[in-house]
Coordinates of C-alpha atoms in Angstrom, one line a residue:
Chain I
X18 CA 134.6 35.6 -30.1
X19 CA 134.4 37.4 -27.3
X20 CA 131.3 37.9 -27.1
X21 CA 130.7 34.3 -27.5
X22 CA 132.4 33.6 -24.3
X23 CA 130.6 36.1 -22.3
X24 CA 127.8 34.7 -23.4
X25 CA 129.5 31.2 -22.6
X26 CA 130.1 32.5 -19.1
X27 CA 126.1 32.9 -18.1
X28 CA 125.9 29.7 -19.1
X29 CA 128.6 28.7 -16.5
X30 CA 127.0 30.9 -13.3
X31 CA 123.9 28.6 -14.6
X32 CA 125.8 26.1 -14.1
X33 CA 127.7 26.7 -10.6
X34 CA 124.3 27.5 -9.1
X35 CA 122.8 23.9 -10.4
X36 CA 125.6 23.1 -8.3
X37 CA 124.9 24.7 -5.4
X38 CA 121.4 23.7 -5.2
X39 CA 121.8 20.0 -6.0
X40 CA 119.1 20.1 -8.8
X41 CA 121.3 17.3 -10.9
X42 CA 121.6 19.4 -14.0
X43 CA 125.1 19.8 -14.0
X44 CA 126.5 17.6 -16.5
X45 CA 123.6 18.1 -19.0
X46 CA 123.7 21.5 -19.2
X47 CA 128.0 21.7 -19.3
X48 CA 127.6 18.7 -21.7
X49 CA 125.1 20.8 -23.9
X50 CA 127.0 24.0 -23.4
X51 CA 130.3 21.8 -24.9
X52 CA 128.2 20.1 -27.5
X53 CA 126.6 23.2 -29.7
X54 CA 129.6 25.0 -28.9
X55 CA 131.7 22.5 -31.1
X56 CA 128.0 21.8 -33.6
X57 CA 127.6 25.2 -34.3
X58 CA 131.0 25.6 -34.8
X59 CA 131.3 22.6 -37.1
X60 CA 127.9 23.9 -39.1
X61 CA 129.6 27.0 -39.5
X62 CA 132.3 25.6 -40.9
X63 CA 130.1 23.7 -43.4
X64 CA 127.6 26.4 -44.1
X65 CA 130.9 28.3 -45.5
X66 CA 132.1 25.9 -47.5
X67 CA 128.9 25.3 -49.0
X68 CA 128.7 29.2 -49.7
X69 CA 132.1 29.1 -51.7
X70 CA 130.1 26.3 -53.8
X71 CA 129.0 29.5 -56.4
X72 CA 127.8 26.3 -59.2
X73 CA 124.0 25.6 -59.3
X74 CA 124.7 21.9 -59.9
X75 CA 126.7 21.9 -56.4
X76 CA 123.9 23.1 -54.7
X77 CA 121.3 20.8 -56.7
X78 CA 123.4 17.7 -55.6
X79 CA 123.6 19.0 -52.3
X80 CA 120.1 19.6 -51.7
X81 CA 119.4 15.9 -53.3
X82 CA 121.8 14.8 -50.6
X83 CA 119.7 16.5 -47.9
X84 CA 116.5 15.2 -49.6
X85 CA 117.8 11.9 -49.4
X86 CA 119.0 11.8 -46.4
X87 CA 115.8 13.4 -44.8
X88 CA 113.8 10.6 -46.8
X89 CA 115.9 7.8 -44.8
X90 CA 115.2 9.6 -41.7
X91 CA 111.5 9.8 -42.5
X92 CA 111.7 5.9 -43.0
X93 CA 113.4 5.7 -39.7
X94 CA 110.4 6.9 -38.1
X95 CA 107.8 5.0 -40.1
X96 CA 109.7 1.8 -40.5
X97 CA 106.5 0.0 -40.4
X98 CA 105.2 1.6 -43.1
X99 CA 105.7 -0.4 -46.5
X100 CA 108.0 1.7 -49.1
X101 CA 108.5 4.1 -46.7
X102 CA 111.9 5.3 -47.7
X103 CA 110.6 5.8 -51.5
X104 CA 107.4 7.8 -50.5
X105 CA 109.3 9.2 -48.8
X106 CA 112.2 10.9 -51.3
X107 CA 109.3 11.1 -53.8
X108 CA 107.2 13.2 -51.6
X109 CA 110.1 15.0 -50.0
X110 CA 111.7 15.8 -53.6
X111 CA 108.6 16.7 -55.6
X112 CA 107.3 19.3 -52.6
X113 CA 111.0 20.5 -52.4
X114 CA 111.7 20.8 -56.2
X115 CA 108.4 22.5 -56.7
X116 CA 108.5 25.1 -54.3
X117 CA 112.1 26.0 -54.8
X118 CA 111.3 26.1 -58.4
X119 CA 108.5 28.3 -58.6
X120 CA 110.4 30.7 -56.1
X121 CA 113.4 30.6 -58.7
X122 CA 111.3 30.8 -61.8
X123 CA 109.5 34.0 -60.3
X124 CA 112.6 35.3 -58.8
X125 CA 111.4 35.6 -55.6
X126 CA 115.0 34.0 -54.4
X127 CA 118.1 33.8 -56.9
X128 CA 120.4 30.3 -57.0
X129 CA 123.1 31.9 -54.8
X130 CA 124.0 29.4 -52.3
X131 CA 122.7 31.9 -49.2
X132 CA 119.2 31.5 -50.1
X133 CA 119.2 28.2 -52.1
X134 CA 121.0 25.8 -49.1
X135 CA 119.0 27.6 -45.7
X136 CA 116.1 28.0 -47.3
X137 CA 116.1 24.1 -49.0
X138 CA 116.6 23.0 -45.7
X139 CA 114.3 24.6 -44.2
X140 CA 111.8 23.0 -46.4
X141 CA 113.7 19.4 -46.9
X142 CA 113.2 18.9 -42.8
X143 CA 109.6 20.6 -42.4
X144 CA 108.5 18.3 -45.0
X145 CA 110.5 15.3 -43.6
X146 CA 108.7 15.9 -40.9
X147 CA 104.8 16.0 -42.0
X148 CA 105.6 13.2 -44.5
X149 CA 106.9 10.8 -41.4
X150 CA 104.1 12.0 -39.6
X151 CA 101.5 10.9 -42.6
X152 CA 103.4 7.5 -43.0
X153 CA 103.4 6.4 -39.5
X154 CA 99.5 7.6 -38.8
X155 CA 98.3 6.3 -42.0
X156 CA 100.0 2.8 -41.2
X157 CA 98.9 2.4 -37.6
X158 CA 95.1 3.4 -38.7
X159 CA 95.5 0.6 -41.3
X160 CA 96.8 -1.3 -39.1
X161 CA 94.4 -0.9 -36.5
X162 CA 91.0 -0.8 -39.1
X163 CA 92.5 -3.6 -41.8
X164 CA 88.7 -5.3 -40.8
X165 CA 86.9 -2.8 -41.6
X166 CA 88.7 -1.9 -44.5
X167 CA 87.9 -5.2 -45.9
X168 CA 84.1 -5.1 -44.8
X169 CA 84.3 -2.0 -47.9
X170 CA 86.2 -3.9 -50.0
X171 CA 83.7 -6.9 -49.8
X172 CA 81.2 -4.4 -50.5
X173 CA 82.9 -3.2 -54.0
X174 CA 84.8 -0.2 -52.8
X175 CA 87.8 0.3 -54.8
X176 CA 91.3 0.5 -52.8
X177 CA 90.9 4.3 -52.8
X178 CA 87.1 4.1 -51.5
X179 CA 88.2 1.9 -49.2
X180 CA 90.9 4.3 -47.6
X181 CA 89.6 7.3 -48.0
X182 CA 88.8 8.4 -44.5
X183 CA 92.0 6.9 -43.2
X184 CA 93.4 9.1 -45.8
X185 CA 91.8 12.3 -44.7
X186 CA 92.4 11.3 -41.1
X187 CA 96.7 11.0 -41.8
X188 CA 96.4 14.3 -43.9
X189 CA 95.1 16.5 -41.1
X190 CA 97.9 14.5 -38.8
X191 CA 100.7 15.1 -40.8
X192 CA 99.2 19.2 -41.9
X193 CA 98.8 20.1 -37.9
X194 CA 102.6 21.3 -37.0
X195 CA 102.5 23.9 -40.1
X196 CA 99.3 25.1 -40.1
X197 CA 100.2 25.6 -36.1
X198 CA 103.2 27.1 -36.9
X199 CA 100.8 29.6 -39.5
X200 CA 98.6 30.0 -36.8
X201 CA 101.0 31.2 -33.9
X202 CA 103.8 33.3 -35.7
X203 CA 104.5 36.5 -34.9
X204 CA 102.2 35.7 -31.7
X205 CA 103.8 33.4 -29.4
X206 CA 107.4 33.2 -30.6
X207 CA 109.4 35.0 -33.5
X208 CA 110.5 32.5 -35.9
X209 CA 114.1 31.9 -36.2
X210 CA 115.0 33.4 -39.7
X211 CA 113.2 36.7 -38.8
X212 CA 114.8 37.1 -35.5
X213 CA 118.2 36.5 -37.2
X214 CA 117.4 39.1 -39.8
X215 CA 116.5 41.4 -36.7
X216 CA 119.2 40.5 -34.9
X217 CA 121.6 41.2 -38.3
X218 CA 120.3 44.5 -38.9
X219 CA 117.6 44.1 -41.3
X220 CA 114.4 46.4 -40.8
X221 CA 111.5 44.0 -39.2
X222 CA 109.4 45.0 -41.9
X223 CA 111.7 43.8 -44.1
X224 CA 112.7 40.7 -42.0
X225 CA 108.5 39.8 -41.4
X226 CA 108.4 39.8 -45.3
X227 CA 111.1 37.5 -45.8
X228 CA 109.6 35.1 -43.0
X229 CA 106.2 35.2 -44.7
X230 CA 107.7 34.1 -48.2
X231 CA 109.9 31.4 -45.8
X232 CA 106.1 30.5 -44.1
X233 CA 104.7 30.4 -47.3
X234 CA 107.0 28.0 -49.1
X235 CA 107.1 26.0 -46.1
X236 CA 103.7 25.1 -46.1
X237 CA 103.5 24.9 -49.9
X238 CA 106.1 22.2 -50.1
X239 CA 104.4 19.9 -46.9
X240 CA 100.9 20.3 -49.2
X241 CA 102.4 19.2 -52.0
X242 CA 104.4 16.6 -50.7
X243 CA 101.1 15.4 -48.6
X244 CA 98.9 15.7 -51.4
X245 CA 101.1 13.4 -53.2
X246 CA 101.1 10.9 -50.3
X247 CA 97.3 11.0 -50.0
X248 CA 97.3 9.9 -53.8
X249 CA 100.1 7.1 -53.8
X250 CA 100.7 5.7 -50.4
X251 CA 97.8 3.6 -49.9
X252 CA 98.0 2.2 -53.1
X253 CA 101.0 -0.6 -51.6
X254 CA 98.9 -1.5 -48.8
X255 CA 96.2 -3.7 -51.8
X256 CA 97.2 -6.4 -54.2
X257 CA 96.3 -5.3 -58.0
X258 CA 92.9 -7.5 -57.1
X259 CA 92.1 -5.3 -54.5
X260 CA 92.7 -7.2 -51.9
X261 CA 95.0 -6.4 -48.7
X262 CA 98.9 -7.3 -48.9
X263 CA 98.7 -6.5 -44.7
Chain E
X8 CA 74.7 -25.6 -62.7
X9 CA 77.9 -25.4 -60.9
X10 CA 78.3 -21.5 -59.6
X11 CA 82.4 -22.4 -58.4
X12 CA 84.5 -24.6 -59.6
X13 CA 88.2 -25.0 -58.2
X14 CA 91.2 -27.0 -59.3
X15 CA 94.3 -28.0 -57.5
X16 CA 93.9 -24.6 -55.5
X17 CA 97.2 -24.3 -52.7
X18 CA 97.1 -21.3 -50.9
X19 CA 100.9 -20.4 -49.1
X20 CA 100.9 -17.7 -46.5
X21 CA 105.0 -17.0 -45.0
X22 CA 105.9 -20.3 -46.5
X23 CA 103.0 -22.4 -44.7
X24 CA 100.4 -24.4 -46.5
X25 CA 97.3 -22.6 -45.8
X26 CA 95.1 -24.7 -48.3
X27 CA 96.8 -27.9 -50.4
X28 CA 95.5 -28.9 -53.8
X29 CA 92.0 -28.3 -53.1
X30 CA 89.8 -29.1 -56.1
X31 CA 85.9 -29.3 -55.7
X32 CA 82.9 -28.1 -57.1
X33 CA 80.2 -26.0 -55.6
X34 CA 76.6 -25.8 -56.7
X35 CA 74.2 -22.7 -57.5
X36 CA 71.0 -22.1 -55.6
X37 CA 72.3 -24.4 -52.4
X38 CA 73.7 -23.8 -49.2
X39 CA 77.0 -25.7 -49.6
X40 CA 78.9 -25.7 -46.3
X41 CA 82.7 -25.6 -45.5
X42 CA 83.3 -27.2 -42.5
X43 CA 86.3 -28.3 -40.6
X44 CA 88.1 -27.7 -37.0
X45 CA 89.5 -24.4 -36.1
X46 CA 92.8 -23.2 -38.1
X47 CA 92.0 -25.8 -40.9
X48 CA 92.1 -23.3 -43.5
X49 CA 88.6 -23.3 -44.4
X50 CA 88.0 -19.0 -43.6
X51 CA 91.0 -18.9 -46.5
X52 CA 89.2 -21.1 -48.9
X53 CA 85.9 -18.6 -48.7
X54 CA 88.4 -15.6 -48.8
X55 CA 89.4 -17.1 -52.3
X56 CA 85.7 -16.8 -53.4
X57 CA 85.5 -13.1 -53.3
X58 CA 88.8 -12.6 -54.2
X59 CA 89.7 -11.3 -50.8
X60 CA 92.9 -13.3 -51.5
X61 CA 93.8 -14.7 -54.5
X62 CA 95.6 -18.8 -54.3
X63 CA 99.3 -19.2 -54.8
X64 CA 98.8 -21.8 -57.3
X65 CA 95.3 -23.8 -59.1
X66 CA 92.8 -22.6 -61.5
X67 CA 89.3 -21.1 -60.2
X68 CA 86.0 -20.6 -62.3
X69 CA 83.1 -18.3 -61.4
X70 CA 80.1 -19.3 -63.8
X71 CA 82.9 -21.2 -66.0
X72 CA 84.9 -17.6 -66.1
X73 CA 87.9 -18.2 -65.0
X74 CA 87.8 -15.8 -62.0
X75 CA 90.8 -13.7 -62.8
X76 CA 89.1 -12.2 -65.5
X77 CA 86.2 -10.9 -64.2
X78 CA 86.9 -7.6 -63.0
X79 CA 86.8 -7.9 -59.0
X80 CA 84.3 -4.9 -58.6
X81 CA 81.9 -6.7 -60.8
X82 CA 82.5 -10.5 -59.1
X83 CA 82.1 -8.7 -54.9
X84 CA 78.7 -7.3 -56.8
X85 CA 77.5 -10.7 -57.5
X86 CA 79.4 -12.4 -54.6
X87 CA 78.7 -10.8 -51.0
X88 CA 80.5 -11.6 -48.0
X89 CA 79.5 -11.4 -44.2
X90 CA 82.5 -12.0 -42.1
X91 CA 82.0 -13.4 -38.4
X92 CA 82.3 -10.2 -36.2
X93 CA 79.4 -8.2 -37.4
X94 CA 81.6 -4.3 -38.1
X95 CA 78.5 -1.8 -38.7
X96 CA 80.5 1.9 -39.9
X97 CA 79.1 5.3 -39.9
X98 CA 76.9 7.1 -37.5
X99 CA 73.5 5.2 -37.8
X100 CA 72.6 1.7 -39.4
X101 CA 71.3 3.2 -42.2
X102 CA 74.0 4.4 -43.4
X103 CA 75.3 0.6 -43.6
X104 CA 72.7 0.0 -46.1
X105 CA 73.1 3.4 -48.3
X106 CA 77.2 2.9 -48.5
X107 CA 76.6 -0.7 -51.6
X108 CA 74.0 1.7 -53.3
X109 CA 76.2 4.7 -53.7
X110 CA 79.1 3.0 -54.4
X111 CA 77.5 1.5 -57.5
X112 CA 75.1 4.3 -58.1
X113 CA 71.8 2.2 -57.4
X114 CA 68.9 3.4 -55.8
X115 CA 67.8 1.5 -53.0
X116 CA 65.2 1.7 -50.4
X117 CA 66.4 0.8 -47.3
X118 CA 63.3 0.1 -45.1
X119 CA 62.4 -2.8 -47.7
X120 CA 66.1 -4.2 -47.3
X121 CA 65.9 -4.1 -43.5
X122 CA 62.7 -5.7 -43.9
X123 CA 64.4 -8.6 -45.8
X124 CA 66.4 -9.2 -43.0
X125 CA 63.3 -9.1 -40.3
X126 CA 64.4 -5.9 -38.2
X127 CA 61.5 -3.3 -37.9
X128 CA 62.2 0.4 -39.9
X129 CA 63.0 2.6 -36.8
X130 CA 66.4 0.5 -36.7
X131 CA 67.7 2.4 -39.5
X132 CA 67.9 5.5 -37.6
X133 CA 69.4 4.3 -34.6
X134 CA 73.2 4.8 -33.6
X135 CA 75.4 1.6 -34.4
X136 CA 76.4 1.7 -31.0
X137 CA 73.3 1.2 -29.3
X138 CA 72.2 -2.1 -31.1
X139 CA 72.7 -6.1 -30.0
X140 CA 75.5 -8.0 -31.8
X141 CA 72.5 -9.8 -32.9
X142 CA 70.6 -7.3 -35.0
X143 CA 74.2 -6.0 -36.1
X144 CA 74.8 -9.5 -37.6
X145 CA 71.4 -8.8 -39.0
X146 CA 72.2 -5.3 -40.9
X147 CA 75.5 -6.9 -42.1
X148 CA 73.4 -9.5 -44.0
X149 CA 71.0 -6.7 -45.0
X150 CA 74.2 -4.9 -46.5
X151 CA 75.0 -7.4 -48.4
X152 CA 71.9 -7.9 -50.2
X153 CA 71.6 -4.4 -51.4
X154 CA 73.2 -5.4 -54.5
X155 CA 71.2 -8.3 -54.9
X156 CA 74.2 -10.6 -54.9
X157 CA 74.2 -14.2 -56.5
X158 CA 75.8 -15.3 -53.4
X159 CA 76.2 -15.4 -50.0
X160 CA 79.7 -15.8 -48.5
X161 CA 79.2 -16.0 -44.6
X162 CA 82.3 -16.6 -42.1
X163 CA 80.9 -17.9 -38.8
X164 CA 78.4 -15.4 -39.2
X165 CA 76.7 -17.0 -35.9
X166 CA 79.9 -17.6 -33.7
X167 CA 79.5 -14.4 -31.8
X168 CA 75.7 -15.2 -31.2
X169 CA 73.6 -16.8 -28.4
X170 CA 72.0 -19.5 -29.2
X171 CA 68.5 -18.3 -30.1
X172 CA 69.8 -15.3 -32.1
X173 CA 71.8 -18.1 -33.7
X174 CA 68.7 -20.3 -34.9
X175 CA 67.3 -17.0 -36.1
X176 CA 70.2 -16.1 -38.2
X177 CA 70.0 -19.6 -39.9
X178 CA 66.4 -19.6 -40.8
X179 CA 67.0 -16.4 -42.2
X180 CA 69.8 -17.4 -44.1
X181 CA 67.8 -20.6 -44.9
X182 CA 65.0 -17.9 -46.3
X183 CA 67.2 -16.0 -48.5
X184 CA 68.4 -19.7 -50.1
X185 CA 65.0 -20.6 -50.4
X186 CA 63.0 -17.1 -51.1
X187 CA 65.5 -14.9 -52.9
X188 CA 67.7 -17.8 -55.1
X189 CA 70.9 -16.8 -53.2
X190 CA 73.3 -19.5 -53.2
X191 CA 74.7 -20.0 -49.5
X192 CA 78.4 -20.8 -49.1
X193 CA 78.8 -20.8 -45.3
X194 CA 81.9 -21.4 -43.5
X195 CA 81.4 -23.3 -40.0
X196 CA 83.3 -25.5 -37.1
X197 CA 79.8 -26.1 -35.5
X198 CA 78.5 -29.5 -37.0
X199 CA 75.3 -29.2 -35.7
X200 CA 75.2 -25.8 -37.5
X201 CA 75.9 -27.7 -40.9
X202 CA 73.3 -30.4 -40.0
X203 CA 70.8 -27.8 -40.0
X204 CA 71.6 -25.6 -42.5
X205 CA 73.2 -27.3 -45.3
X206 CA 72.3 -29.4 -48.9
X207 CA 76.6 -30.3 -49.2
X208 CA 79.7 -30.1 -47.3
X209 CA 83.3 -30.2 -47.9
X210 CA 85.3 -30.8 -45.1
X211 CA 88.5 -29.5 -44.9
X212 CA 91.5 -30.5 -42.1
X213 CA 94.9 -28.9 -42.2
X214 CA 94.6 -27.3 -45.4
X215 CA 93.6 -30.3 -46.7
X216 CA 90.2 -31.4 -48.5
X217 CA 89.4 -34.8 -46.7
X218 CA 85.9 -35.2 -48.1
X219 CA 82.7 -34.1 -50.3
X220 CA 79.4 -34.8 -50.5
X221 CA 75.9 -34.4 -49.9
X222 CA 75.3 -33.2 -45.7
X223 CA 73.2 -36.9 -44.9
X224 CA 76.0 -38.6 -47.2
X225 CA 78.6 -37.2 -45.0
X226 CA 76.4 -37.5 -41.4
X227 CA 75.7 -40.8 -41.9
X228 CA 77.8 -42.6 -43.9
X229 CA 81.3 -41.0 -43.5
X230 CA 83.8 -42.5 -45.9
X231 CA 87.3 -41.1 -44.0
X232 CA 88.5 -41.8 -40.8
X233 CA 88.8 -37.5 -40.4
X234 CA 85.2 -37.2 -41.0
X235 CA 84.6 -40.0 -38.3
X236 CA 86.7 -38.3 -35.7
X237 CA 84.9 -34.7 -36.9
X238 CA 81.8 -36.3 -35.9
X239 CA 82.9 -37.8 -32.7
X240 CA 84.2 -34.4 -32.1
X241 CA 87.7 -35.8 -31.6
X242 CA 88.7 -32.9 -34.1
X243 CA 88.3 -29.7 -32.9

């Protein structure tokens, strides 16, 4: 704890000379000091109880929790978007399920609650994220090209033919913070679960393997869950006659 | 031969009567003409042709097939639409006129459809950007024939025209009637437009069919006191 509070007291010379030089960060940064202080704390807290969970059907219902509540922020974000709360736990669930899975099935992580919860996580809110981002581009372009859209339809395209490009377009949206994330690692920043494998002793061999599995299933469960998105969601934007419901 | 036939059709978009109880009968090989002021519904009742949009409740017939039973890929191959902002996609024109031919894996020689719609060959190649609204009306039209449709649906294909571009999009469209067999369903607020163009009329005023008949029937002896006003220009 002590070292927590010397740490604590850089943040409050940081502080004291925002005060000297007027520079009006004062209260955000002792607010923010306070606030992870007691979050971190609180996660801790959590993280802990959820280790002590040793049952695989605890963690199960606690990653569907997470899923579901990642799926409700994801239609938060594209509330325009129709069904956007069920694409989104279907997308979220299947990419999640799948890649934690195949990871189990080929032991590459066991079900003990240290590698199932952090690591679920870490996939539920990566792939929250792309599948908002897919929602809310693939609604605005719809949105924006419904005319031209119909101009294909009139011309016999199918719903599918009809969308395609808008499809493609939302896909490389929703891929472009992972694949950036593949591009930069280990170049610009170290990513957080090998620095705190580093910073926990691990070798950094040892650590950069870790972080490539984490990379890996990362980016499997946003291209499944986008994949699945690219085949279903433009289906609720045409009537069974394949016309528009916009 | 009658080529539509509609009964009792109401159309109801968030709650509000788009089209009431609209029953008429349209003809094949004519240019029948759906005219009416602005907002009256009558871009709706050609929508329901195609099956862009399908009524809320009424019976429709293509050919005596009752329309819901004709699978929609195979009715928007016999039934072409040109809507009233002329959208070209892709990089060049041609590409306009390929898209209906790959889609149903036809063969199609574009020069001879561009033809059809009197633009000169080195169109095709151009950008879509760099041509007039007028010749881009004109590619539309020669998209929609690739398919060698039984009809033409046109929204206002002429609204966003000056006026000689105009009178050359109606003789055209007069030509394909006359030349090619197409049956002309044409959608229009301009009632000098349906003068010209048309063999019968429907007028249609809030949603509402007023009256029916054939276009010198309905110029010069008009049976409703709508029609009257519509020809005063007292509805607009």
């Amino acid at each position: 704890m002590i070292k927590v509070f010397i740490a604590g007291g850089l943040v409050a010379i940081a502080i004291i000379l925002a005060f000297i030089q007027k520079i009006g960060i004062v209260k955000d940064l002792s607010f923010g000091a306070v606030r992870s202080f007691i979050q971190l704390i609180a996660v801790g807290y959590i993280i802990q109880f959820v280790f002590d969970l040793k049952g695989v059907l605890y963690q199960s219902l606690l990653l569907f929790i997470m899923v579901l509540i990642a799926s409700y922020t994801s239609r938060g974000r594209a509330k325009k978007s129709p069904h956007a709360f069920l694409l989104s736990l279907i997308s979220i669930f299947t990419g999640t399920f799948i890649t934690l899975g195949v990871m189990l099935l080929m032991r590459i992580i066991t079900t003990e609650p240290k590698f199932l919860i952090p690591l679920g996580g870490m996939i539920i809110g990566n792939t929250m994220n792309a599948v908002s981002i897919f929602l809310e581009r693939f609604y605005n372009e719809f949105k924006e090209r419904k005319n031209l859209i119909e101009v294909f339809l009139s011309l016999g395209a199918s719903p599918r033919e009809a969308s395609k490009e808008l499809v493609k377009k939302s896909v490389k949206t929703a891929m472009i913070p992972i694949t950036n994330i593949m591009k930069i690692v280990g170049i610009i920043q170290l990513p957080g679960a090998m620095t705190g494998m580093i910073l926990a002793g691990a070798s950094p061999l040892e650590a950069a393997k870790i972080q490539i599995i984490v990379i890996y299933m990362l980016s499997a469960s946003v291209a499944i869950a986008i994949s699945l998105l690219a085949l279903i969601s433009y289906r609720f934007y045409f009537t069974p006659s394949a016309a528009l419901r916009l | 031969m009658i080529l539509y036939k509609l009964s009792s059709v109401t159309k109801i978009k968030s709650g509000k009567k788009i089209l009431d109880n609209i029953s008429c009968e349209i003809d094949k090989g004519k240019i029948f003409v759906i005219m009416g002021p602005s907002g009256s519904g009558k871009t709706t009742l050609l929508r329901l042709l195609n099956r862009l949009e399908d009524p809320s409740e009424g019976e429709m017939f293509f050919n005596g097939e009752d329309i819901k039973k004709i699978d929609v890929r195979e009715l928007r191959k016999k039934v072409a639409m040109v809507f009233q902002i002329p959208l070209l996609f892709g990089e060049k024109a041609v590409d306009n006129i390929l898209y209906p031919a790959k889609l149903y894996k036809i063969e199609v020689n574009p020069e001879e459809v561009i033809e059809l719609v009197g633009l000169k060959r080195d169109i095709l190649n151009q950008k879509i950007d760099s041509v007039s609204v007028g010749q881009a009306q004109r590619i539309a039209i020669a998209r929609s024939l690739v398919l060698n449709p039984d009809v033409l649906l046109l929204d206002e294909p002429t609204s966003a025209l000056d006026f000689s571009s105009k009178i050359e999009i109606e003789n055209l469209i007069k030509d394909l009637n006359k030349n090619l067999g197409i049956s002309i369903i044409f959608v229009t607020h301009d009632l000098e437009q349906a003068k010209r163009m048309g063999d019968r009329a429907v007028l249609i005023v809030e949603g509402k069919k007023i009256e029916e008949g054939s276009i010198p029937e309905m110029f010069e002896n008009p049976r409703s006191s709508e029609l009257k006003k519509f020809l005063k220009g007292e509805l607009k």
